[in-house]
Coordinates of N, CA and C and ligand atoms in Angstrom, one line a residue:
X17 N 1.0 -1.5 0.1 CA -0.3 -0.3 -0.1 C 1.1 1.3 -0.1
X18 N 1.0 2.3 -0.8 CA 1.1 3.6 -1.2 C 0.4 4.9 -0.3
X19 N 0.7 5.5 -0.2 CA -0.1 6.9 0.6 C 0.5 7.9 0.7
X20 N -0.1 9.1 0.5 CA 0.5 10.2 0.7 C -0.6 11.0 1.3
X21 N -0.3 12.3 2.6 CA -1.3 12.9 3.1 C -1.1 14.3 3.1
X22 N -1.4 15.0 2.3 CA -1.3 16.9 2.8 C 0.5 16.9 2.9
X23 N 1.3 16.2 1.3 CA 2.7 16.3 0.8 C 2.4 17.5 0.1
X24 N 3.6 18.2 0.9 CA 4.1 19.4 0.1 C 5.8 19.7 -0.1
X25 N 6.4 19.8 -0.7 CA 7.7 20.5 -1.0 C 8.0 21.2 -1.6
X26 N 9.5 21.8 -1.3 CA 9.9 23.2 -1.5 C 11.4 23.0 -1.7
X27 N 11.5 23.8 -3.0 CA 13.0 24.2 -3.7 C 13.2 25.2 -3.4
X28 N 14.1 25.4 -2.6 CA 14.8 26.8 -2.6 C 13.3 28.0 -2.1
X29 N 13.7 29.0 -1.8 CA 11.8 29.9 -1.4 C 11.1 29.6 -3.0
X30 N 11.5 29.5 -4.2 CA 10.7 30.1 -5.0 C 9.3 28.8 -5.2
X31 N 10.2 27.6 -5.7 CA 9.2 26.7 -5.6 C 8.7 25.8 -4.9
X32 N 7.1 25.9 -4.9 CA 6.5 25.4 -3.3 C 5.7 24.5 -4.5
X33 N 5.9 23.1 -3.7 CA 5.0 21.9 -4.9 C 3.9 21.6 -3.8
X34 N 2.4 21.2 -4.1 CA 1.8 20.7 -2.6 C 0.8 19.6 -3.8
X35 N 0.7 18.6 -3.4 CA 0.3 17.5 -4.3 C -1.0 16.8 -3.4
X36 N -1.6 16.2 -5.0 CA -2.9 15.6 -4.1 C -2.9 14.3 -3.6
X37 N -3.8 14.2 -2.7 CA -3.7 12.7 -1.2 C -3.7 11.6 -2.6
X38 N -2.8 10.5 -2.4 CA -2.6 9.2 -3.0 C -2.7 8.2 -2.0
X39 N -4.0 6.8 -2.2 CA -4.5 6.0 -2.1 C -4.2 5.1 -2.9
X40 N -3.0 4.4 -3.0 CA -2.9 2.5 -4.1 C -2.5 1.8 -2.8
X41 N -3.8 0.7 -3.1 CA -3.5 0.0 -2.7 C -2.8 -1.7 -3.8
X42 N -2.6 -2.5 -2.4 CA -1.6 -3.7 -2.8 C -2.3 -4.2 -4.0
X43 N -1.4 -4.7 -4.8 CA -1.7 -5.2 -6.0 C -1.8 -4.2 -7.2
X44 N -2.8 -2.6 -6.8 CA -2.9 -1.9 -8.2 C -1.9 -1.6 -8.7
X45 N -2.2 -0.8 -10.3 CA -1.3 0.2 -11.0 C -1.7 1.0 -11.2
X46 N -1.2 2.4 -10.8 CA -1.1 3.5 -11.1 C -0.6 4.3 -12.1
X47 N -1.3 5.2 -12.6 CA -0.3 6.5 -13.6 C -0.4 7.8 -13.1
X48 N 0.8 8.1 -13.0 CA 0.9 9.3 -12.7 C 1.2 10.7 -13.6
X49 N 0.2 11.3 -14.3 CA 0.2 12.4 -15.3 C 0.6 13.6 -15.0
X50 N 0.9 14.1 -16.3 CA 1.1 15.4 -15.6 C 2.0 16.4 -16.8
X51 N 2.1 17.6 -17.6 CA 3.3 18.3 -17.6 C 4.3 18.1 -17.3
X52 N 5.2 18.3 -18.1 CA 7.3 18.7 -18.1 C 6.4 19.9 -16.4
X53 N 7.6 20.0 -16.0 CA 7.4 20.5 -15.0 C 5.8 20.5 -13.4
X54 N 4.9 19.9 -13.2 CA 4.3 19.4 -12.4 C 4.5 19.6 -11.2
X55 N 5.4 18.2 -11.6 CA 6.3 17.8 -10.8 C 6.2 16.4 -9.7
X56 N 6.0 15.5 -10.7 CA 6.5 14.1 -11.4 C 7.5 13.6 -10.7
X57 N 8.6 13.8 -11.2 CA 9.5 13.9 -10.3 C 9.7 14.0 -9.1
X58 N 9.9 14.8 -8.8 CA 9.3 15.2 -7.4 C 9.1 14.8 -6.2
X59 N 7.1 14.1 -7.2 CA 6.1 13.4 -6.2 C 7.0 11.9 -6.3
X60 N 7.6 11.3 -7.0 CA 8.0 10.1 -7.1 C 10.0 9.6 -5.9
X61 N 10.3 10.9 -6.1 CA 11.4 10.8 -5.0 C 10.7 11.2 -3.6
X62 N 9.7 11.9 -3.5 CA 9.1 11.3 -2.0 C 8.6 10.3 -1.5
X63 N 7.9 10.2 -2.4 CA 7.5 8.5 -2.8 C 8.3 7.2 -2.1
X64 N 9.5 7.6 -2.6 CA 10.7 6.5 -2.3 C 11.4 6.9 -1.4
X65 N 11.4 8.2 -0.9 CA 11.9 8.9 0.3 C 13.3 8.8 -0.2
X66 N 13.8 9.8 -1.0 CA 14.9 10.2 -1.9 C 15.1 11.3 -1.2
X67 N 14.1 12.0 -1.7 CA 14.0 13.9 -0.7 C 12.4 13.1 0.3
X68 N 12.8 14.6 1.2 CA 11.8 14.4 2.8 C 10.8 15.7 1.8
X69 N 10.1 15.3 2.8 CA 8.5 16.8 2.3 C 8.7 17.9 3.3
X70 N 8.4 18.4 2.8 CA 8.1 19.5 4.1 C 7.3 19.3 4.8
X71 N 6.1 19.6 4.8 CA 4.8 19.1 5.0 C 4.2 17.4 4.9
X72 N 3.4 17.1 5.7 CA 3.0 15.6 4.9 C 3.9 14.6 5.4
X73 N 3.0 13.4 5.0 CA 4.0 12.0 5.3 C 3.5 11.2 4.1
X74 N 4.7 10.4 4.0 CA 4.3 8.7 3.1 C 4.4 8.3 3.5
X75 N 3.0 7.0 3.1 CA 3.2 5.8 4.2 C 3.2 4.5 2.6
X76 N 4.1 3.7 3.4 CA 4.6 2.0 2.5 C 4.4 1.2 3.3
X77 N 3.4 0.1 3.0 CA 2.9 -0.6 3.5 C 3.0 -0.6 4.9
X78 N 2.3 0.4 5.7 CA 2.2 0.7 6.9 C 2.7 1.4 7.7
X79 N 4.2 1.8 7.3 CA 5.5 2.5 7.6 C 4.8 3.9 7.6
X80 N 5.0 5.1 8.4 CA 5.6 6.3 7.5 C 7.3 6.2 7.3
X81 N 7.4 6.9 6.3 CA 8.6 7.2 5.9 C 9.4 8.8 6.8
X82 N 8.7 9.5 7.5 CA 8.6 10.7 8.3 C 9.4 9.8 9.3
X83 N 9.1 8.5 10.1 CA 9.1 8.0 11.3 C 10.8 7.4 11.5
X84 N 11.5 7.7 9.9 CA 12.4 6.3 10.2 C 13.6 7.2 10.2
X85 N 15.1 6.3 11.0 CA 16.0 7.2 10.6 C 16.2 7.2 8.9
X86 N 17.3 8.1 8.8 CA 18.4 8.1 7.5 C 18.5 6.8 7.1
X87 N 19.3 6.1 8.4 CA 20.0 4.7 7.6 C 18.6 3.9 7.6
X88 N 17.8 3.8 8.5 CA 16.6 2.9 8.6 C 15.5 3.2 6.9
X89 N 15.6 4.3 6.9 CA 14.8 4.0 5.3 C 15.7 4.0 4.7
X90 N 17.1 4.5 4.2 CA 18.1 3.8 3.1 C 17.5 2.2 3.2
X91 N 17.3 1.3 4.3 CA 17.5 0.0 4.6 C 16.2 -0.4 4.2
X92 N 14.7 0.2 4.4 CA 13.4 0.4 4.6 C 14.0 0.3 2.8
X93 N 13.9 1.1 2.3 CA 13.9 1.7 0.9 C 14.7 0.2 -0.3
X94 N 15.4 -0.1 0.5 CA 15.9 -1.2 -0.6 C 15.3 -2.4 0.0
X95 N 14.8 -2.4 0.8 CA 14.0 -3.9 1.4 C 12.3 -3.7 0.2
X96 N 11.5 -2.9 0.2 CA 10.3 -2.9 -0.2 C 9.7 -1.3 -1.1
X97 N 10.7 -0.9 -1.6 CA 10.5 0.2 -2.7 C 11.9 -0.4 -3.5
X98 N 11.1 -1.0 -5.3 CA 11.7 -0.5 -6.4 C 11.7 0.9 -7.4
X99 N 13.1 1.5 -7.3 CA 13.0 2.4 -8.5 C 13.4 2.7 -9.4
X100 N 13.0 3.2 -10.7 CA 13.5 2.9 -11.8 C 13.7 4.2 -12.7
X101 N 14.2 4.8 -12.0 CA 15.1 6.6 -13.0 C 14.8 6.6 -14.2
X102 N 14.6 7.6 -14.3 CA 14.1 8.0 -15.8 C 15.4 7.5 -17.3
X103 N 17.1 8.3 -16.2 CA 18.2 7.8 -16.3 C 19.2 6.7 -15.8
X104 N 19.1 5.7 -16.2 CA 19.9 4.4 -15.6 C 21.2 5.0 -14.9
X105 N 21.4 4.6 -14.0 CA 22.7 4.8 -13.5 C 23.1 3.7 -13.0
X106 N 24.2 3.6 -13.1 CA 24.8 2.0 -12.1 C 26.5 2.9 -12.0
X107 N 27.1 1.5 -10.8 CA 27.9 1.5 -10.2 C 29.1 1.2 -11.5
X108 N 29.5 1.5 -12.4 CA 30.7 1.7 -14.0 C 31.4 0.2 -13.6
X109 N 32.4 0.0 -12.2 CA 33.4 -0.5 -11.6 C 32.7 -1.7 -12.3
X110 N 31.6 -1.9 -11.8 CA 31.1 -3.6 -11.6 C 30.0 -3.6 -12.6
X111 N 30.2 -4.7 -12.8 CA 29.3 -6.0 -14.8 C 27.8 -5.9 -13.3
X112 N 27.3 -5.9 -14.6 CA 25.4 -6.1 -14.6 C 25.2 -7.3 -13.2
X113 N 26.1 -7.7 -12.9 CA 25.6 -9.4 -11.9 C 25.9 -8.6 -10.7
X114 N 27.0 -7.6 -10.6 CA 27.8 -7.8 -9.7 C 26.6 -6.4 -8.8
X115 N 26.3 -5.3 -10.2 CA 25.3 -4.1 -9.7 C 23.8 -4.7 -8.8
X116 N 23.1 -5.5 -9.5 CA 22.3 -6.9 -9.5 C 22.7 -7.5 -7.9
X117 N 23.5 -7.8 -7.9 CA 24.3 -8.2 -6.4 C 24.0 -7.2 -5.0
X118 N 24.9 -6.0 -5.4 CA 24.8 -4.9 -4.4 C 23.7 -4.1 -4.3
X119 N 22.9 -4.5 -5.0 CA 21.2 -3.7 -4.2 C 20.9 -4.8 -3.1
X120 N 21.0 -6.1 -3.7 CA 20.6 -6.9 -2.7 C 21.2 -6.8 -2.2
X121 N 23.1 -6.9 -1.2 CA 23.9 -6.6 -0.3 C 23.0 -5.2 0.2
X122 N 23.2 -3.8 -0.5 CA 22.7 -3.0 0.1 C 21.4 -2.8 1.0
X123 N 20.3 -3.8 0.7 CA 18.6 -4.5 1.2 C 18.9 -5.3 2.4
X124 N 20.5 -5.5 2.2 CA 20.5 -6.7 3.6 C 20.3 -8.1 3.7
X125 N 20.0 -8.0 2.6 CA 19.3 -8.9 1.5 C 20.7 -10.2 1.4
X126 N 20.5 -11.3 1.4 CA 21.6 -12.7 1.1 C 21.6 -12.5 -0.3
X127 N 22.6 -12.7 -0.8 CA 22.9 -12.6 -2.4 C 22.6 -13.3 -3.1
X128 N 21.5 -13.6 -4.0 CA 21.1 -14.8 -5.2 C 20.8 -14.5 -6.4
X129 N 22.7 -15.9 -6.5 CA 22.8 -15.2 -8.1 C 21.3 -16.2 -9.1
X130 N 20.6 -17.0 -8.8 CA 20.1 -17.2 -9.2 C 18.5 -16.4 -9.3
X131 N 18.4 -16.3 -8.4 CA 17.0 -14.5 -8.7 C 17.8 -13.8 -9.7
X132 N 18.8 -13.1 -9.5 CA 19.5 -12.4 -10.5 C 19.1 -12.4 -12.0
X133 N 19.8 -13.8 -12.2 CA 20.2 -14.8 -13.4 C 18.3 -14.8 -14.4
X134 N 17.7 -15.0 -13.3 CA 16.4 -15.0 -13.7 C 15.6 -14.0 -14.1
X135 N 15.9 -13.2 -13.7 CA 15.0 -11.9 -13.7 C 15.5 -11.4 -15.4
X136 N 16.6 -11.9 -14.8 CA 17.7 -11.2 -15.9 C 17.2 -11.6 -17.7
X137 N 17.4 -13.4 -17.6 CA 16.6 -13.7 -18.4 C 15.0 -13.5 -18.8
X138 N 14.7 -13.1 -18.0 CA 12.6 -12.7 -18.1 C 13.1 -11.4 -19.1
X139 N 13.9 -10.7 -18.9 CA 14.6 -9.3 -19.2 C 14.9 -9.7 -20.5
X140 N 15.2 -10.5 -21.3 CA 16.3 -11.0 -22.0 C 17.4 -10.6 -22.0
X141 N 18.1 -10.2 -21.4 CA 19.3 -9.5 -21.0 C 20.5 -10.3 -20.1
X142 N 20.0 -11.7 -20.3 CA 20.8 -12.1 -19.4 C 22.3 -12.6 -20.1
X143 N 23.1 -12.3 -21.5 CA 23.7 -12.5 -21.8 C 25.2 -11.4 -21.5
X144 N 24.3 -10.2 -21.1 CA 25.0 -9.5 -20.6 C 25.6 -9.5 -19.3
X145 N 25.3 -10.3 -18.7 CA 25.5 -10.6 -17.0 C 26.8 -10.1 -16.4
X146 N 27.5 -10.7 -17.2 CA 29.1 -10.3 -16.7 C 29.5 -9.2 -17.8
X147 N 29.0 -8.5 -18.3 CA 29.3 -7.3 -18.7 C 29.1 -6.0 -17.9
X148 N 29.9 -5.0 -18.7 CA 29.9 -3.6 -17.3 C 28.8 -2.9 -18.0
X149 N 28.4 -2.1 -17.4 CA 26.9 -0.8 -17.8 C 27.0 -0.7 -19.0
X150 N 29.0 0.5 -19.3 CA 28.5 0.8 -20.6 C 28.8 0.3 -21.5
X151 N 29.0 -0.9 -22.4 CA 29.0 -2.3 -22.3 C 27.4 -2.7 -22.8
X152 N 26.4 -2.0 -22.4 CA 25.2 -2.0 -23.0 C 25.0 -1.7 -24.0
X153 N 23.4 -1.4 -24.3 CA 22.9 0.1 -25.4 C 21.5 0.5 -24.0
X154 N 21.3 2.1 -24.7 CA 20.1 2.3 -23.7 C 18.9 1.2 -23.5
X155 N 18.1 0.9 -24.5 CA 17.6 -0.4 -24.0 C 18.0 -1.3 -23.6
X156 N 18.8 -1.7 -23.1 CA 19.9 -2.7 -22.0 C 19.5 -2.3 -21.1
X157 N 20.5 -1.5 -21.2 CA 20.9 -0.7 -19.7 C 19.3 -0.5 -19.3
X158 N 18.6 0.3 -20.1 CA 16.9 -0.1 -19.1 C 16.3 -0.7 -18.4
X159 N 16.7 -2.4 -19.3 CA 16.6 -3.5 -19.0 C 16.5 -3.8 -17.4
X160 N 17.8 -3.6 -17.3 CA 18.8 -4.2 -16.2 C 18.0 -3.2 -14.9
X161 N 18.0 -2.0 -15.4 CA 17.7 -0.7 -14.4 C 15.9 -1.0 -13.7
X162 N 15.2 -2.0 -14.8 CA 14.5 -2.7 -14.5 C 14.5 -3.9 -13.2
X163 N 16.0 -4.7 -14.0 CA 15.8 -5.8 -13.0 C 16.3 -5.4 -11.9
X164 N 16.9 -4.5 -11.2 CA 17.7 -4.4 -10.6 C 16.5 -3.5 -9.4
X165 N 16.0 -3.1 -10.2 CA 14.7 -2.5 -9.3 C 14.1 -3.6 -8.2
X166 N 13.6 -4.9 -9.2 CA 12.6 -5.8 -9.1 C 13.2 -6.5 -8.0
X167 N 14.9 -7.0 -8.2 CA 15.3 -8.0 -7.6 C 15.1 -8.2 -6.2
X168 N 14.6 -7.1 -5.1 CA 14.0 -7.5 -3.8 C 12.7 -7.7 -3.6
X169 N 12.2 -8.1 -5.0 CA 10.6 -8.4 -4.4 C 10.3 -7.0 -4.2
X170 N 10.3 -5.8 -4.4 CA 9.2 -4.5 -3.2 C 8.1 -4.5 -3.8
X171 N 7.3 -3.9 -2.5 CA 6.5 -3.8 -2.4 C 5.4 -2.7 -3.5
X172 N 6.4 -2.0 -3.6 CA 6.5 -1.0 -4.4 C 6.9 -0.4 -5.1
X173 N 6.6 -0.5 -6.5 CA 7.3 -0.4 -7.9 C 7.1 0.9 -8.1
X174 N 8.0 2.0 -8.5 CA 7.9 3.4 -9.4 C 8.9 4.1 -9.9
X175 N 8.3 4.0 -11.2 CA 9.1 4.1 -12.6 C 9.0 5.5 -13.0
X176 N 10.1 6.6 -13.0 CA 9.4 7.6 -13.8 C 10.1 7.8 -14.9
X177 N 8.9 7.7 -16.3 CA 9.2 8.0 -17.8 C 10.2 7.0 -18.4
X178 N 9.4 5.7 -17.9 CA 10.2 4.3 -18.1 C 10.3 4.3 -20.1
X179 N 9.2 5.2 -20.6 CA 9.0 4.5 -22.1 C 9.2 6.1 -22.8
X180 N 9.5 7.0 -22.5 CA 9.5 8.4 -23.0 C 10.6 8.1 -24.1
X181 N 11.5 7.5 -24.2 CA 13.0 7.2 -24.9 C 12.3 5.9 -25.8
X182 N 11.6 5.1 -26.2 CA 11.2 3.7 -26.4 C 9.8 4.3 -27.7
X183 N 10.1 3.2 -28.2 CA 8.8 3.3 -29.8 C 8.0 2.6 -29.2
X184 N 6.7 2.0 -29.9 CA 5.7 1.9 -29.6 C 6.2 0.6 -29.4
X185 N 7.0 0.0 -30.3 CA 6.9 -2.0 -29.8 C 7.4 -1.9 -28.5
X186 N 8.3 -1.5 -28.1 CA 9.2 -1.7 -26.3 C 8.6 -1.2 -25.4
X187 N 8.1 -0.1 -26.0 CA 7.1 0.8 -25.3 C 6.3 -0.2 -24.2
X188 N 5.4 -1.2 -25.6 CA 4.7 -2.0 -24.7 C 5.1 -3.1 -24.0
X189 N 6.8 -3.5 -24.5 CA 6.8 -4.4 -23.8 C 7.2 -4.6 -22.6
X190 N 7.9 -2.8 -22.3 CA 8.5 -2.6 -20.8 C 7.5 -2.3 -19.7
X191 N 6.2 -1.5 -20.5 CA 4.8 -2.0 -19.6 C 4.4 -2.9 -19.0
X192 N 3.9 -4.0 -20.4 CA 4.0 -5.0 -19.8 C 5.1 -6.1 -18.8
X193 N 6.2 -5.6 -18.5 CA 7.4 -6.2 -18.1 C 7.0 -5.9 -16.7
X194 N 6.4 -4.4 -16.8 CA 6.3 -4.0 -15.3 C 5.0 -4.5 -14.9
X195 N 4.3 -4.6 -15.2 CA 2.9 -4.9 -15.3 C 2.7 -6.6 -14.9
X196 N 3.7 -7.3 -15.4 CA 3.8 -8.6 -14.8 C 4.4 -8.7 -13.3
X197 N 5.7 -8.1 -13.9 CA 6.3 -8.0 -12.2 C 6.0 -8.1 -11.1
X198 N 4.9 -6.7 -11.1 CA 4.4 -6.5 -10.2 C 3.1 -7.4 -10.1
X199 N 2.5 -7.7 -11.2 CA 1.9 -9.2 -10.5 C 2.2 -9.8 -10.2
X200 N 3.2 -10.6 -10.2 CA 3.9 -12.0 -9.5 C 4.0 -11.9 -7.8
X201 N 4.1 -10.4 -8.0 CA 4.4 -10.0 -6.3 C 3.6 -9.5 -5.8
X202 N 2.3 -9.1 -6.1 CA 1.0 -8.0 -6.1 C 1.5 -7.2 -5.4
X203 N 2.5 -6.2 -6.0 CA 3.4 -5.5 -5.8 C 2.7 -3.9 -6.6
X204 N 2.4 -3.1 -5.2 CA 2.0 -1.8 -6.1 C 2.8 -0.8 -6.9
X205 N 2.6 -0.2 -8.4 CA 2.8 -0.2 -10.0 C 2.3 1.6 -9.5
X206 N 3.6 2.0 -9.8 CA 3.0 3.4 -10.4 C 4.2 3.9 -11.5
X207 N 3.5 4.4 -12.5 CA 4.0 5.0 -13.0 C 4.1 5.8 -13.5
X208 N 5.4 6.7 -13.7 CA 5.2 8.3 -14.4 C 5.3 8.4 -15.3
X209 N 4.4 9.7 -15.9 CA 4.7 9.7 -17.3 C 3.9 11.0 -17.9
X210 N 4.7 11.3 -19.2 CA 3.6 12.1 -19.5 C 3.2 11.8 -21.3
X211 N 3.5 10.5 -21.4 CA 3.3 9.5 -22.8 C 2.1 9.4 -23.0
X212 N 1.4 10.0 -24.1 CA 0.4 9.5 -23.6 C -0.3 8.5 -24.1
X213 N 0.8 7.1 -24.8 CA 0.0 5.9 -24.8 C -0.1 5.3 -23.8
X214 N 0.3 5.8 -22.9 CA -0.3 4.6 -21.6 C -1.1 4.5 -20.8
X215 N -2.1 6.5 -21.4 CA -3.6 6.4 -21.0 C -4.0 5.4 -20.6
X216 N -4.8 4.7 -21.7 CA -5.7 4.0 -21.8 C -5.7 2.8 -21.0
X217 N -4.1 2.6 -20.8 CA -3.9 1.3 -20.6 C -3.7 0.9 -18.9
X218 N -4.0 2.5 -18.1 CA -4.2 2.1 -16.8 C -5.8 2.6 -16.4
X219 N -6.4 2.0 -15.7 CA -7.6 2.5 -15.2 C -7.5 3.6 -13.5
X220 N -6.4 3.5 -12.8 CA -6.1 3.9 -11.9 C -5.0 5.0 -12.2
X221 N -5.5 6.6 -12.1 CA -4.8 7.8 -12.3 C -4.4 8.6 -11.4
X222 N -4.0 9.8 -11.2 CA -3.3 10.8 -10.9 C -3.3 11.5 -11.7
X223 N -3.7 12.9 -11.5 CA -3.3 13.4 -12.3 C -2.4 15.1 -11.9
X224 N -1.1 15.2 -12.3 CA -0.8 16.4 -11.5 C -0.9 17.5 -12.0
X225 N -1.5 19.6 -11.8 CA -2.1 20.2 -12.6 C -0.9 20.6 -12.8
X226 N -0.5 21.7 -13.6 CA 1.1 23.0 -13.0 C 0.4 23.8 -12.1
X227 N 1.8 23.5 -11.5 CA 2.2 24.2 -10.2 C 2.9 26.0 -10.5
X228 N 3.0 26.2 -9.2 CA 3.5 27.9 -9.8 C 2.1 28.8 -10.3
Ligands
ADP447 P1 8.3 16.9 -13.7 O1 9.1 15.8 -13.5 O2 7.0 16.5 -14.0 O3 9.0 17.6 -15.3 P2 9.8 17.5 -11.4 O4 9.5 17.4 -10.0 O5 10.8 17.5 -12.3 O6 8.8 17.4 -12.6 O7 9.8 19.5 -11.2 C1 8.6 20.3 -10.8 C2 9.3 21.7 -10.6 O8 10.0 22.2 -9.2 C3 9.8 22.5 -11.6 O9 9.6 23.8 -11.9 C4 11.6 22.3 -11.8 O10 12.0 23.4 -12.4 C5 11.4 22.2 -9.6 N1 12.7 21.8 -9.5 C6 13.0 20.5 -9.9 N2 13.9 20.0 -9.4 C7 14.2 21.2 -8.3 C8 16.1 21.2 -8.5 N3 16.6 20.6 -7.8 N4 16.1 22.4 -8.1 C9 14.9 23.5 -7.8 N5 14.0 23.4 -8.6 C10 13.8 22.0 -9.0
MG448 MG1 10.6 14.6 -14.3

């Protein structure tokens, strides 16, 4: 479950953002829509505990993110929240496999190479297991980023514009993949987008109005 109440965030003094309350149940799939600059990425970062709200709170699986110390929050995020950023970023010196293993270690989970291999297989990128991130195409990097976000079987999956750089075929594939993975773990899936192609695919939608 993913919920917010009276959430507000301020960048400096001049950008004050406020967000509609959200309540997403376990297993539901949500789309977060809004024009560029409406605060979609900021909201995703607040939901993932990467930024701290000025006012209000985020509840993930019954836990208030505000109630956690920084250390506890980092561990909680690793265990319960999978985030796919707009632009994938990895540890360049590590292989794809090592990057995923690191995500398991950081969440205090045992390294499970079978899980890593199986996920990469599902995403048709397991032949890159021993490659460095720089040796992958953008599409492959994106699939590895999805694998990394899912490796710890998160209860909440957040994806920031996962389809904006993709053609229609790959757009469908990525959305299907995220939906399948969310369904397997009964996770809550929230996709942030300004991609109109996704609009009919999701029953639940949050629309951010232009702010300021
Ligand atoms: P979106 O993802 O919908 O395009 P963002 O959440 O990135 O929107 O941005 C929302 C608003 O916050 C915009 O006005 C943007 O300029 C501002 N903003 C985003 N990041 C920063 C930052 N690091 N410092 C200052 N202002 C920012
Ligand atoms: Mg954004």
